[in-house]
Coordinates of C-alpha atoms (C1' of nucleotides) in Angstrom, one line a residue:
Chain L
X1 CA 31.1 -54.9 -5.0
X2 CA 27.7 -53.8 -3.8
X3 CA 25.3 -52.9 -6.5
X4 CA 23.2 -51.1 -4.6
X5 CA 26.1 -48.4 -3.1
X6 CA 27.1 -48.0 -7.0
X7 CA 23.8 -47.4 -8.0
X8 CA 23.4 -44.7 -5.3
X9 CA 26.9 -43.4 -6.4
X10 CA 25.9 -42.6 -9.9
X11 CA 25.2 -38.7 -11.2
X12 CA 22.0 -38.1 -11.3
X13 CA 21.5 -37.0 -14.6
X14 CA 21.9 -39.9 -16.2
X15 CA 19.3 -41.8 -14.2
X16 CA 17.0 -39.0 -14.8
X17 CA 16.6 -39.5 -18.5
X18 CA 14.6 -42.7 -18.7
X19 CA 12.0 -41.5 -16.6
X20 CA 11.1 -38.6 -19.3
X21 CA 11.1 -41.3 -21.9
X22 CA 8.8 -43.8 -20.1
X23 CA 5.1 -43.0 -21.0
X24 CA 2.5 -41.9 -18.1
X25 CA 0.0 -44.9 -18.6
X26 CA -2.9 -43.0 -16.9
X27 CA -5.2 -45.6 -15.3
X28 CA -3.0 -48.1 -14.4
X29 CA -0.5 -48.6 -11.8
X30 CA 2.9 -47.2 -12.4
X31 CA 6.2 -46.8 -11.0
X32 CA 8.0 -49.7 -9.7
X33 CA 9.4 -50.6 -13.1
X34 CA 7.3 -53.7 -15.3
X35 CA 10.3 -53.1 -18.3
X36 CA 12.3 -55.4 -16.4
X37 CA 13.7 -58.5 -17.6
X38 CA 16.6 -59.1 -15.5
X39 CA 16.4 -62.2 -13.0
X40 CA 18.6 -60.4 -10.7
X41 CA 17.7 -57.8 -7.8
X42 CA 20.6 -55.8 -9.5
X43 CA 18.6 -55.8 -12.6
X44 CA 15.9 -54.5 -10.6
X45 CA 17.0 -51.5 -9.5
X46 CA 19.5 -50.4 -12.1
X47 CA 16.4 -50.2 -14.0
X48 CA 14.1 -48.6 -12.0
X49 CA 13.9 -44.8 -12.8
X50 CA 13.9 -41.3 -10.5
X51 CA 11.3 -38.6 -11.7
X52 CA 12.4 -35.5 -12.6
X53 CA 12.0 -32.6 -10.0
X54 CA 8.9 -31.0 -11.7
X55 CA 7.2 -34.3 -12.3
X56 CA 5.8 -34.8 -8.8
X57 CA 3.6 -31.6 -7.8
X58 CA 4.0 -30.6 -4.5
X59 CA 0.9 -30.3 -2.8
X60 CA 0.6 -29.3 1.1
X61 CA -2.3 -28.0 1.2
X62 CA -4.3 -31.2 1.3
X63 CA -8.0 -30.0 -0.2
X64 CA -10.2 -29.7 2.9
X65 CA -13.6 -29.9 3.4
X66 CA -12.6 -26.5 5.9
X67 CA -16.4 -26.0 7.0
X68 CA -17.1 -29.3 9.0
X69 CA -13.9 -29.0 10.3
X70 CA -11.9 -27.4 13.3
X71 CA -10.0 -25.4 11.5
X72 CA -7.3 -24.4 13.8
X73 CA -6.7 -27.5 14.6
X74 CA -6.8 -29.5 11.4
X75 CA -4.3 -26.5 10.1
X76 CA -1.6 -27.5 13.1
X77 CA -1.9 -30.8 12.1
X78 CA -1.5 -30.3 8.2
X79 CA 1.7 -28.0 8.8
X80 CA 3.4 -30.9 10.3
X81 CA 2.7 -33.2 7.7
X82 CA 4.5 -32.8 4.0
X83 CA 2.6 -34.2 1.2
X84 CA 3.9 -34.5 -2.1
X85 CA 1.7 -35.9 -4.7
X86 CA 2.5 -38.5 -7.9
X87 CA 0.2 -36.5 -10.3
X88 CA -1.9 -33.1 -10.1
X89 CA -4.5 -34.7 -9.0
X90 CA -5.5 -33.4 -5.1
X91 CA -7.3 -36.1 -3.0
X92 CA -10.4 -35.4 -1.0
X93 CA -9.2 -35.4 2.9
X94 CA -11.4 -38.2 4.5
X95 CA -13.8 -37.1 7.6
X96 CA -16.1 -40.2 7.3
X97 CA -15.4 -43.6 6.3
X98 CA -18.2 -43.7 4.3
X99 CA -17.0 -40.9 1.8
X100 CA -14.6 -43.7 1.3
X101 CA -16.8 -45.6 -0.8
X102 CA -16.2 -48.8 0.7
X103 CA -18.2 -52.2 1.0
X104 CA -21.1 -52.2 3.6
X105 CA -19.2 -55.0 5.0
X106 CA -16.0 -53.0 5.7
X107 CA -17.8 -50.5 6.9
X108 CA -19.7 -52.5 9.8
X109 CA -16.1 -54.2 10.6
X110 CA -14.8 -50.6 11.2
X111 CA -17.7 -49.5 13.6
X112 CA -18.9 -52.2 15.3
X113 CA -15.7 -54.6 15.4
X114 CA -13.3 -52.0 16.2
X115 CA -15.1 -49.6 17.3
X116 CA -13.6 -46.7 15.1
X117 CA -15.8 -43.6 14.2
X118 CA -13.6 -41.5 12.1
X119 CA -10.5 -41.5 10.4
X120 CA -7.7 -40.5 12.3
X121 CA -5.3 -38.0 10.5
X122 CA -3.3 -40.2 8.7
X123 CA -6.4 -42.6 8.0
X124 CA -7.9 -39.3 6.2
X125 CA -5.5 -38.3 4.4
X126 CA -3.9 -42.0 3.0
X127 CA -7.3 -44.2 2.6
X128 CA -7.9 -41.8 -0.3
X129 CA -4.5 -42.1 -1.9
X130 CA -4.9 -45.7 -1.5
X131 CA -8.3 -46.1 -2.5
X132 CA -8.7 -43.8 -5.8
X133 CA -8.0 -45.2 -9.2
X134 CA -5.2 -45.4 -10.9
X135 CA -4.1 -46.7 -7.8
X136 CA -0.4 -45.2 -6.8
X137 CA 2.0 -46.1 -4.6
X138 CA 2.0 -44.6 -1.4
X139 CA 5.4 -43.4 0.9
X140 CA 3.9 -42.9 4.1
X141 CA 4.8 -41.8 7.5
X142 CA 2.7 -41.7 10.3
X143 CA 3.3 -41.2 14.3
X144 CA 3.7 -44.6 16.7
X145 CA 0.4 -45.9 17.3
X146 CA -1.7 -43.2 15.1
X147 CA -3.6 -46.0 13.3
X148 CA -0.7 -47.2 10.3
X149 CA -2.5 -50.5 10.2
X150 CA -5.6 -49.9 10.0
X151 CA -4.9 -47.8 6.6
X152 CA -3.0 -50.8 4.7
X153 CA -5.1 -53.6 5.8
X154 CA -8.5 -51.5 4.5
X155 CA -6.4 -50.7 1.6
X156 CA -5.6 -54.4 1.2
X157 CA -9.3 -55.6 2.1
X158 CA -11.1 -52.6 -0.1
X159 CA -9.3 -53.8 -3.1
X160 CA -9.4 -57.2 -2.6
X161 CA -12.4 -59.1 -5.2
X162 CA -14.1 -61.1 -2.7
X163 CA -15.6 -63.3 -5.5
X164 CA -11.9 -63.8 -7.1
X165 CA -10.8 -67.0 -5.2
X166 CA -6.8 -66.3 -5.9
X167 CA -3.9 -64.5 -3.8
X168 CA -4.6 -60.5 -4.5
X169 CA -3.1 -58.7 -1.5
X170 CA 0.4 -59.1 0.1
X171 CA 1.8 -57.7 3.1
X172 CA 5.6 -58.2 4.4
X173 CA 6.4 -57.4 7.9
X174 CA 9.9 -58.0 9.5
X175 CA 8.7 -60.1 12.2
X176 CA 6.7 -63.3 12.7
X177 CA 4.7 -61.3 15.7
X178 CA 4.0 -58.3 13.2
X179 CA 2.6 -60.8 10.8
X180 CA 0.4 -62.6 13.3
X181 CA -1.0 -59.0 14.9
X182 CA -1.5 -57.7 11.4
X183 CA -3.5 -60.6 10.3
X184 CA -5.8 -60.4 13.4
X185 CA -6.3 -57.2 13.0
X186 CA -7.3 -57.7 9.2
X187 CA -9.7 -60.6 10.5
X188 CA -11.3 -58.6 13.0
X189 CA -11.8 -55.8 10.2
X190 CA -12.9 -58.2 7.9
X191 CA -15.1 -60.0 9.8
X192 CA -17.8 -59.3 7.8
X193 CA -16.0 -58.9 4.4
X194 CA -15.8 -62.5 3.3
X195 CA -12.1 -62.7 2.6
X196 CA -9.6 -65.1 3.7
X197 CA -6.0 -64.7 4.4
X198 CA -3.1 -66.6 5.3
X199 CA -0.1 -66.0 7.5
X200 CA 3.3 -67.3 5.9
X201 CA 5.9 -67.1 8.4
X202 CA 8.0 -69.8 9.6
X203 CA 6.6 -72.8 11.9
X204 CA 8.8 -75.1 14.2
X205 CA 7.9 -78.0 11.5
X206 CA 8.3 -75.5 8.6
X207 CA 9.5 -78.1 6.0
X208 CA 6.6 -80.1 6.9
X209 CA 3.3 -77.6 7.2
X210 CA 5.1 -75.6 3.2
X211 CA 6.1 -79.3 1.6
X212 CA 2.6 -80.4 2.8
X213 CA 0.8 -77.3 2.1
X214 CA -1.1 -76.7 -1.2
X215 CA -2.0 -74.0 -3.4
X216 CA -2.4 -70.6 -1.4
X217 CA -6.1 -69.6 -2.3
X218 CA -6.8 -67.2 -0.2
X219 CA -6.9 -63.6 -0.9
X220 CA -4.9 -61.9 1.3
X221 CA -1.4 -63.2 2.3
X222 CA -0.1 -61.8 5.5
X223 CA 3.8 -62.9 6.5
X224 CA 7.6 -62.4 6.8
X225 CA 10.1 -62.3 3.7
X226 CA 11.4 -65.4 4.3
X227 CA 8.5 -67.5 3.7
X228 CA 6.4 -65.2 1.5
X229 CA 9.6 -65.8 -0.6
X230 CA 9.7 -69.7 -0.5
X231 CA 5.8 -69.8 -1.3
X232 CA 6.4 -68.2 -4.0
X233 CA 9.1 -69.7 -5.4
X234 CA 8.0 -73.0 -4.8
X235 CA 4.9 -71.6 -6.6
X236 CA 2.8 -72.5 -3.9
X237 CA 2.1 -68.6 -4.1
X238 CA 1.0 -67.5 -7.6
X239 CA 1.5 -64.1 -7.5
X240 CA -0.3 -63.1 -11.1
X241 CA -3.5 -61.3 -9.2
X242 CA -1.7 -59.4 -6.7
X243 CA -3.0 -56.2 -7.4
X244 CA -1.6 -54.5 -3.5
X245 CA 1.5 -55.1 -1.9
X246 CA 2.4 -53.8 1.4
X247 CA 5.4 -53.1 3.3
X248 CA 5.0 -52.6 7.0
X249 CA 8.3 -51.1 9.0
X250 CA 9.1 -50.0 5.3
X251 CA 12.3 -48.3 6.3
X252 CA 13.5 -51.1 7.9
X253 CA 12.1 -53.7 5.2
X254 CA 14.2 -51.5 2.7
X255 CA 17.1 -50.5 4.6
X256 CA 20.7 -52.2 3.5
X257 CA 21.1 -54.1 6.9
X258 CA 17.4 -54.7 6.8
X259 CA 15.4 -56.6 4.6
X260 CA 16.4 -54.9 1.2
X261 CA 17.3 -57.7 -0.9
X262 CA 14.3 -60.0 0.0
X263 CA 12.2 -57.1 -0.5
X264 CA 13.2 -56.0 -3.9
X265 CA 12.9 -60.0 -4.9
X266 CA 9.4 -59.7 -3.5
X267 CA 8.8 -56.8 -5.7
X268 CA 10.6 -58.1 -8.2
X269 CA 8.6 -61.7 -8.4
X270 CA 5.5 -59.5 -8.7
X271 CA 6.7 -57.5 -11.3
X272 CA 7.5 -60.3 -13.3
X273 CA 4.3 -62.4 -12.8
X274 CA 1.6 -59.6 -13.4
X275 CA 3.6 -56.2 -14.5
X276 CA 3.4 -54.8 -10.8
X277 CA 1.0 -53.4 -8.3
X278 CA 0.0 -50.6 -6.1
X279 CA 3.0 -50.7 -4.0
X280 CA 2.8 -49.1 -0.4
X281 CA 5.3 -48.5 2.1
X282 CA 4.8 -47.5 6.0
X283 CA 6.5 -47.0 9.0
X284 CA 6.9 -44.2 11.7
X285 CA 10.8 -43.0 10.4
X286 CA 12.6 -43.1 7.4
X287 CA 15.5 -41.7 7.3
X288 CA 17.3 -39.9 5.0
X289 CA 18.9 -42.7 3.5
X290 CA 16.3 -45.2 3.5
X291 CA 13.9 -42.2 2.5
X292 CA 15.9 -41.5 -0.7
X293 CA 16.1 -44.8 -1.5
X294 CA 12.2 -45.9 -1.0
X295 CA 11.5 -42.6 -3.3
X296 CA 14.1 -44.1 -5.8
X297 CA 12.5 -47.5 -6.3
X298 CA 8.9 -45.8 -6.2
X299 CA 9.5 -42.5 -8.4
X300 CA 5.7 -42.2 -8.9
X301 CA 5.2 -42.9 -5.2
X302 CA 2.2 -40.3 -3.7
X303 CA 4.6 -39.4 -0.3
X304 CA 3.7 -38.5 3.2
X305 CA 6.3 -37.5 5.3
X306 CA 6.6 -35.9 9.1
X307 CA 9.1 -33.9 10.2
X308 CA 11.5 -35.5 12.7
X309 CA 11.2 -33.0 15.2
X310 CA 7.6 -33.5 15.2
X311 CA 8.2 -37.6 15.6
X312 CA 8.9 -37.8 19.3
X313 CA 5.3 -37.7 21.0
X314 CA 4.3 -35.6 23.3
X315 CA 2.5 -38.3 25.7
X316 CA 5.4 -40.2 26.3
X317 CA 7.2 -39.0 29.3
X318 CA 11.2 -39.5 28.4
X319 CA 13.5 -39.7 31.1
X320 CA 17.1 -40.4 32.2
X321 CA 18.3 -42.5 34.8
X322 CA 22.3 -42.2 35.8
X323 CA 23.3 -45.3 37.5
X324 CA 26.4 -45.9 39.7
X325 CA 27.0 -49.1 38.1
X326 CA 26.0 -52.4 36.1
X327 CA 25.0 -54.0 39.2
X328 CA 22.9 -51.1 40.2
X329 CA 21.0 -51.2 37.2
X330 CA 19.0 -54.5 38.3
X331 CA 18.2 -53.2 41.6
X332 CA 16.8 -49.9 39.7
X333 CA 14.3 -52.7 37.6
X334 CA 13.4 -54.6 41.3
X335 CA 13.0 -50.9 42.9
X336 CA 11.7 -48.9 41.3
X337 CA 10.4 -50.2 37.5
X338 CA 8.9 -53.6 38.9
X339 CA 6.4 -52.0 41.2
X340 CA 5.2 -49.4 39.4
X341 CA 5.0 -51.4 36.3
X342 CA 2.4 -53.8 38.3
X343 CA 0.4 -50.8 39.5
X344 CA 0.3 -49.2 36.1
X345 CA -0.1 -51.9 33.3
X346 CA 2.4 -53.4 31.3
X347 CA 6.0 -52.7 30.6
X348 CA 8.8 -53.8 28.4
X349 CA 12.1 -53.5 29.3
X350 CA 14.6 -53.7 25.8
X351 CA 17.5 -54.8 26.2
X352 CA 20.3 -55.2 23.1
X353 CA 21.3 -59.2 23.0
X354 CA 19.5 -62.4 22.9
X355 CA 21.5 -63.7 25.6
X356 CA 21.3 -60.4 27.9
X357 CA 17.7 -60.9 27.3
X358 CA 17.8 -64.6 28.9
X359 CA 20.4 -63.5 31.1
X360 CA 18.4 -60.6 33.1
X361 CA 15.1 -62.7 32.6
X362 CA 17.0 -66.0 34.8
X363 CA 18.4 -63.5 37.4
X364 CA 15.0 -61.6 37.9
X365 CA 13.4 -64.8 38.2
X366 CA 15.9 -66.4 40.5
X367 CA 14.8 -63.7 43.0
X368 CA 11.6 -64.0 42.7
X369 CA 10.5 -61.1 40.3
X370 CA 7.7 -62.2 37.7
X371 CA 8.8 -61.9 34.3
X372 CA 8.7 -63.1 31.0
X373 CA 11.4 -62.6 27.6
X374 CA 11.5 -62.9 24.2
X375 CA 14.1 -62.7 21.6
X376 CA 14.7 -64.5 18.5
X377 CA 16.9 -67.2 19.2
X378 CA 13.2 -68.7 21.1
X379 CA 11.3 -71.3 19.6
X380 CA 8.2 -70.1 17.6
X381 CA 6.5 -71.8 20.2
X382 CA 8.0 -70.7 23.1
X383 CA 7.7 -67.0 21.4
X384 CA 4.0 -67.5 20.8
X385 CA 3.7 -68.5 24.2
X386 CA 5.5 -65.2 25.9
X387 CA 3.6 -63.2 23.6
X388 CA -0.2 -64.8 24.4
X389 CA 0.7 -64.5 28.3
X390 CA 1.3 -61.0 27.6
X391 CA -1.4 -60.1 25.2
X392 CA -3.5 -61.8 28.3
X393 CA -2.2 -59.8 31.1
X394 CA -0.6 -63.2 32.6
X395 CA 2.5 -61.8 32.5
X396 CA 2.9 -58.0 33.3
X397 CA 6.7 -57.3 32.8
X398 CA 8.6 -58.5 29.4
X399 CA 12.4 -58.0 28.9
X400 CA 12.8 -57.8 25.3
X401 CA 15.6 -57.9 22.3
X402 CA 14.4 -55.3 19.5
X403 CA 12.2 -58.0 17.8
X404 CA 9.1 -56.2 19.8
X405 CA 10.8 -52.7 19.3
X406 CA 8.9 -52.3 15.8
X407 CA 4.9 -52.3 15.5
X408 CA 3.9 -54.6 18.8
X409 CA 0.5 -52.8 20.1
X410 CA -0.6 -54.0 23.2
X411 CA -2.6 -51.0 24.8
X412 CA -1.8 -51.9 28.2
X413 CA 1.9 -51.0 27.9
X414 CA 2.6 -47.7 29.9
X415 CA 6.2 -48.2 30.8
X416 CA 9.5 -48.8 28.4
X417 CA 12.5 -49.2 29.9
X418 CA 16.0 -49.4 27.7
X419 CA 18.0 -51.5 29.8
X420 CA 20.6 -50.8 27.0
X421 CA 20.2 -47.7 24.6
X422 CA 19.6 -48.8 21.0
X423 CA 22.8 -48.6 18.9
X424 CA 23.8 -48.9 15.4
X425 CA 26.3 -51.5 14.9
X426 CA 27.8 -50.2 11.5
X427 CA 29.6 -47.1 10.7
X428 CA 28.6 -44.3 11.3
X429 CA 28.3 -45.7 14.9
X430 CA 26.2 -43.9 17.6
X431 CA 22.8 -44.5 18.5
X432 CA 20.1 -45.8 16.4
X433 CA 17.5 -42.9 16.5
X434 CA 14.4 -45.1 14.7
X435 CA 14.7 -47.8 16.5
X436 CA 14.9 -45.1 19.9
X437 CA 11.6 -44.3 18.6
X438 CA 9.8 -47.4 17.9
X439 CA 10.9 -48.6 21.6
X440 CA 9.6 -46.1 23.0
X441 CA 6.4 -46.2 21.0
X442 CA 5.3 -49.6 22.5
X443 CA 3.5 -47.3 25.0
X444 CA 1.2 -44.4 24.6
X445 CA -0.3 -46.1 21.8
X446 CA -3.3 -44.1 20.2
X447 CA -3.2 -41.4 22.5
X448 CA -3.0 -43.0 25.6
X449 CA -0.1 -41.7 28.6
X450 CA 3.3 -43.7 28.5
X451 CA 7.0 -43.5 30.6
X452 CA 9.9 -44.0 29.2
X453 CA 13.4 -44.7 31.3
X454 CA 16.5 -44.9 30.2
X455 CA 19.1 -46.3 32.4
X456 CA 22.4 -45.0 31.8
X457 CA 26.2 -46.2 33.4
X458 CA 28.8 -45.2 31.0
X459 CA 29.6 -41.7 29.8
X460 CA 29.0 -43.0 26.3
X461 CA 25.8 -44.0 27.5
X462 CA 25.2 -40.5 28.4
X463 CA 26.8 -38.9 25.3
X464 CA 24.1 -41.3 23.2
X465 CA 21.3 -40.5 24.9
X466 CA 22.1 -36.9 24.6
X467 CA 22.5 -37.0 21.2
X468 CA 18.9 -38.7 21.0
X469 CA 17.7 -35.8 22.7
X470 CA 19.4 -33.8 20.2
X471 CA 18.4 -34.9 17.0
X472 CA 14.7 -35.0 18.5
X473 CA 15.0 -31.9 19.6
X474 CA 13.3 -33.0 23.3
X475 CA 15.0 -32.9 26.4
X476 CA 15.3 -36.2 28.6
X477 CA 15.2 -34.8 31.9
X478 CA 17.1 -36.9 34.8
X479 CA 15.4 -38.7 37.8
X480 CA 17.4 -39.7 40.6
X481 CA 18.7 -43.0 40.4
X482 CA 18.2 -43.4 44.1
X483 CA 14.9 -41.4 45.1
X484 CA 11.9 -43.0 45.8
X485 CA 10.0 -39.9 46.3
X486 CA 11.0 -38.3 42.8
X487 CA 10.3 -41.4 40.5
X488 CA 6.9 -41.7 41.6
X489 CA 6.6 -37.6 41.0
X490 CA 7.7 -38.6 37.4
X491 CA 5.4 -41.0 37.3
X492 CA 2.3 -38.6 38.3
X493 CA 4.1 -36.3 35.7
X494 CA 3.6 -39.1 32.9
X495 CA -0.3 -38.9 34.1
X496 CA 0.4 -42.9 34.9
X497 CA 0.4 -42.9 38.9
Chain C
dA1 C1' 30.0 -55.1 18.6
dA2 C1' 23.3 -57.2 17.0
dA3 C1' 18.6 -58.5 15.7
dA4 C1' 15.4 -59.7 12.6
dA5 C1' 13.9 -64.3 8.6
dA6 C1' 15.0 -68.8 7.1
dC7 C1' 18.0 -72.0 4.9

DNA sequence: AAAAAAC
């Protein structure tokens, strides 16, 4: 019944044949198929063709300016990155942002709104891709907290006209509190770039503020797939100058229990309105699956891709703790994670269901433990709300559902705690190794120390989090469940204490 | 056996 599995299911030679027919337009965007007439997502993708093996060079060894640069380092880095490019063109490795050949504007946002001074690795090597004419699409992955943003919302402000008054960039990110940090981020940026944005995600009085709101007329349209989807259908949105769309958390914006289908309507709207844009997708992990599939929809895609071994950072401290029981698992939290969580910053403690959110949140609380939660079944409000008190240091501790496990940087965050492992709820069953990673990623970000614990009862609890360790390849010592003396030795280990 | 968006 599902299109989508019959589409993967199909030989591969016969999908590779239109691909050789369709002509290379050099100069414009390419790709994510314009030859399209179907109205249905189906009609999307059974049109949209794979590139033969030979038609994407594969290119490694980025060109490097090797003389200004630390050689041995820059070399380690590289080898853990694959690159393969859409055409055999190589791209200049960004040391500066001015070889970047962007506005004076953006360029004074960078430096003296956030305080960058260089590219960071994936900054260097993308901004180009994204940047240079004819303007591929780009498959990226990039480490937790390595700078992701910063590279699609300078894609999306560089290419934005600033004297075109019309919707030209859109970005789609799987939560309304991705949306909201994404767009303060691009204002900060853009402070000086003279470009407005809008965020479409859903407000408590949505049919009011979208029935009441007019035409969208500023340039860059921040939001979730829900509403990006309604503006545009109820034309609110005209999408005929989009020339960038962005996915953020591609993988899971693509995946099949994910965002797929409103995703490849997005893509699809675009398509038909204007004959596509640069398309590009990033997130820490793709799996295989997802992987294949992003490549499939994007044949002409330039890709960067990390090896999974190399995803699980270094600065994050990973540990196991085996507790005697359910009950014992709140006392742990009191113990041991609430007062080292107010000593060392901020923490967030994931837990897998709305109502075990609410649940531990009212029983902490009851006894007197200061804490905050969030989880989707919230108001918008009330989420807003959790999230400022946060973001202000009001609150310190924040028991969580996975709608902060993807993208939410607050600096401050040294501690993660999964209350409950992450697991996938379809066949093949186990646990969910991205969404292990994105957790876990809420600290350390950009370099900075970060503890993880993960509190363990049953033996399939244990059997999970082994195979995390596993398929990582990084072992997830054990502390104690009951010594005081050895958790804050971890901690000290972690560089947090 | 869930969460996310949004109807």
């Amino acid at each position: 019944m599902d299109s989508i599995a019959e589409e993967q299911d199909r030989p591969a030679e016969t999908e590779d044949e239109p691909s050789e027919e369709a002509p290379r337009a050099a100069g414009t965007e390419e790709g994510i198929s314009k030859e399209d007439g179907g109205a249905s997502v189906t009609g999307e993708i059974s049109s949209l063709s794979i590139s033969s093996a030979d038609d994407v060079v594969d290119k490694p060894e980025m060109t490097l300016k090797s003389e200004k640069l630390n050689e041995e380092v820059e070399a380690a880095e590289v080898s853990q990155i694959k690159t393969v490019l859409a055409a055999d063109t190589p791209y200049s490795w960004a040391q500066t942002f001015e070889e970047l050949n962007i506005s004076e504007n953006l360029l004074r946002g960078l430096y003296s709104e956030m305080k960058f001074e260089r590219p960071s690795k994936i900054q260097g090597l993308t901004l180009p891709m994204i940047l240079s004419p004819p303007y591929h699409h780009l498959i990226a992955q990039a480490h937790n907290g390595s700078g992701k943003t910063t590279c699609f919302v300078l894609g999306m402000l560089s290419r934005v006209d600033p004297e075109v008054q019309a919707p030209q960039a859109i970005c789609v990110c799987p939560t309304r509190e991705l949306a909201i940090q994404n767009e303060e981020v691009l204002l900060k940026m853009g402070k000086f770039a003279n470009i407005t944005s809008a965020c479409a995600i859903s407000t408590d009085f949505n049919k009011q503020s979208s029935t009441r709101r007019g035409q969208v007329v500023d340039q860059v349209i921040i939001g979730t797939p829900g509403t990006i989807k309604r503006w545009i259908s109820t034309k609110i949105l005209n999408t005929k100058q989009i020339k960038i769309l962005v996915f953020d958390e591609a993988d899971h914006m693509l995946a099949q229990d994910g965002f797929q289908d409103d995703s490849l309507r997005i893509i699809q709207n675009i398509t038909k309105s204007n004959g596509g844009c640069q398309v590009l997708f990033f997130s820490a992990t793709f799996n295989e699956n997802v992987k294949n599939f992003t490549v499939r929809i994007a044949p002409k895609a330039n890709q960067v891709f990390v090896k999974k071994e190399e995803l699980s950072l270094d600065v994050i401290k990973q540990y196991r703790v085996r507790c005697p029981s359910d009950a014992e698992k709140v006392n742990i939290l009191k113990d041991r994670i609430f007062p080292a969580a107010e000593k060392l910053g901020q923490s967030i403690i994931f837990v897998r269901t709305r109502a075990s959110a609410s649940n531990l949140h009212r029983r902490l609380d009851a006894d007197g433990y200061k804490c905050t939660s969030i989880q989707g079944g919230l108001s918008n409000e009330d989420r807003d709300r959790v999230i400022r008190e946060f973001r202000s240091g009001q609150t310190k501790i924040l028991i969580s559902t996975d709608v902060l496990a993807r993208g939410f940087d607050q600096a401050q965050v040294t501690l993660v705690v999964n209350y409950d492992l992450p697991l996938k709820n379809a066949p093949p069953y186990g646990p969910d190794y991205e969404l292990y990673l994105h957790r876990i990623g809420r600290s350390g970000r950009f370099g900075r120390k970060g503890a993880a614990f993960n509190l363990l009862v049953s033996a399939a609890d244990e059997e999970n989090l082994n195979q995390i360790s596993q398929y990582f390849s990084r072992d997830i010592p054990e502390v104690p469940w009951d010594d005081d003396e050895a958790f804050e030795k971890v901690l000290k280990e972690a560089g947090l204490a």
